[in-house]
């Protein structure tokens, strides 16, 4: 993959995380983790259809290249979310 393409792809990913339509992604991930990885319970907490939760988790996968439906990736996302929520990400 050419270096220029890789840089542009990374910039697009970073911008995608900051867009307003990306806003429900963090609450969705929080709800999914808080509901012990139950799509139905997360959907109920967010007052959305379970398919919406699945769509948002797929969007998280597309933006981060970490699949919240896979245990190893979910662990990394969950730890990252905890660090983000604790403010530790701002310290570095």
Coordinates of C-alpha atoms in Angstrom, one line a residue:
X1 CA 0.0 0.0 0.0
X2 CA 1.5 3.4 -1.0
X3 CA 2.6 5.6 1.9
X4 CA 0.4 8.6 0.8
X5 CA -2.7 6.4 0.6
X6 CA -2.0 5.0 4.1
X7 CA -1.6 8.6 5.5
X8 CA -4.9 9.7 3.9
X9 CA -6.7 6.7 5.2
X10 CA -5.5 7.3 8.7
X11 CA -6.6 11.0 8.5
X12 CA -10.0 9.9 7.3
X13 CA -10.4 7.5 10.2
X14 CA -9.4 10.2 12.7
X15 CA -11.9 12.7 11.2
X16 CA -14.6 10.0 11.2
X17 CA -14.3 9.6 14.9
X18 CA -14.9 13.3 15.5
X19 CA -18.0 13.7 13.3
X20 CA -21.4 14.3 14.9
X21 CA -22.7 11.1 13.4
X22 CA -20.0 9.2 15.3
X23 CA -21.3 10.6 18.6
X24 CA -23.5 7.6 19.5
X25 CA -20.6 5.2 19.0
X26 CA -18.9 5.7 22.5
X27 CA -22.3 5.5 24.4
X28 CA -23.1 2.3 22.3
X29 CA -19.8 0.7 23.2
X30 CA -20.2 1.7 26.9
X31 CA -23.8 0.2 26.9
X32 CA -22.6 -3.0 25.2
X33 CA -19.8 -3.5 27.7
X34 CA -22.0 -2.5 30.6
X35 CA -24.7 -5.0 29.5
X36 CA -22.1 -7.8 29.6
X37 CA -22.0 -7.9 25.8
X38 CA -25.7 -8.4 25.4
X39 CA -27.0 -6.7 22.3
X40 CA -30.6 -6.8 23.6
X41 CA -29.8 -5.3 26.9
X42 CA -27.6 -2.6 25.3
X43 CA -30.3 -1.8 22.9
X44 CA -32.8 -1.5 25.8
X45 CA -30.5 0.8 27.7
X46 CA -30.0 3.0 24.6
X47 CA -33.7 2.9 23.6
X48 CA -32.9 1.6 20.1
X49 CA -33.4 -1.5 18.1
X50 CA -30.8 -4.3 18.6
X51 CA -30.1 -4.0 14.9
X52 CA -29.0 -0.4 15.5
X53 CA -26.5 -1.6 18.1
X54 CA -25.2 -4.1 15.6
X55 CA -24.8 -1.4 13.0
X56 CA -23.0 0.9 15.4
X57 CA -20.6 -1.9 16.5
X58 CA -19.9 -2.6 12.8
X59 CA -19.2 1.1 12.4
X60 CA -16.7 1.0 15.4
X61 CA -15.1 -2.0 13.6
X62 CA -14.8 0.0 10.4
X63 CA -13.3 3.0 12.1
X64 CA -10.9 1.3 14.6
X65 CA -10.2 -2.0 12.8
X66 CA -11.1 -3.7 16.1
X67 CA -14.2 -5.9 16.0
X68 CA -16.3 -5.5 19.2
X69 CA -17.9 -8.9 18.5
X70 CA -14.5 -10.7 18.9
X71 CA -13.2 -11.2 22.4
X72 CA -9.6 -10.1 21.9
X73 CA -10.6 -6.9 20.1
X74 CA -13.4 -6.2 22.6
X75 CA -10.9 -6.4 25.4
X76 CA -8.7 -3.8 23.7
X77 CA -11.7 -1.5 23.0
X78 CA -13.0 -1.9 26.6
X79 CA -9.6 -1.1 28.1
X80 CA -9.2 1.9 25.7
X81 CA -12.7 3.1 26.7
X82 CA -11.8 2.8 30.4
X83 CA -8.6 4.8 29.9
X84 CA -10.5 7.4 27.9
X85 CA -13.2 7.7 30.5
X86 CA -10.6 8.0 33.3
X87 CA -8.9 10.9 31.6
X88 CA -5.6 9.0 31.3
X89 CA -5.6 9.6 27.6
X90 CA -5.4 13.4 28.2
X91 CA -2.3 13.0 30.4
X92 CA 0.0 11.7 27.7

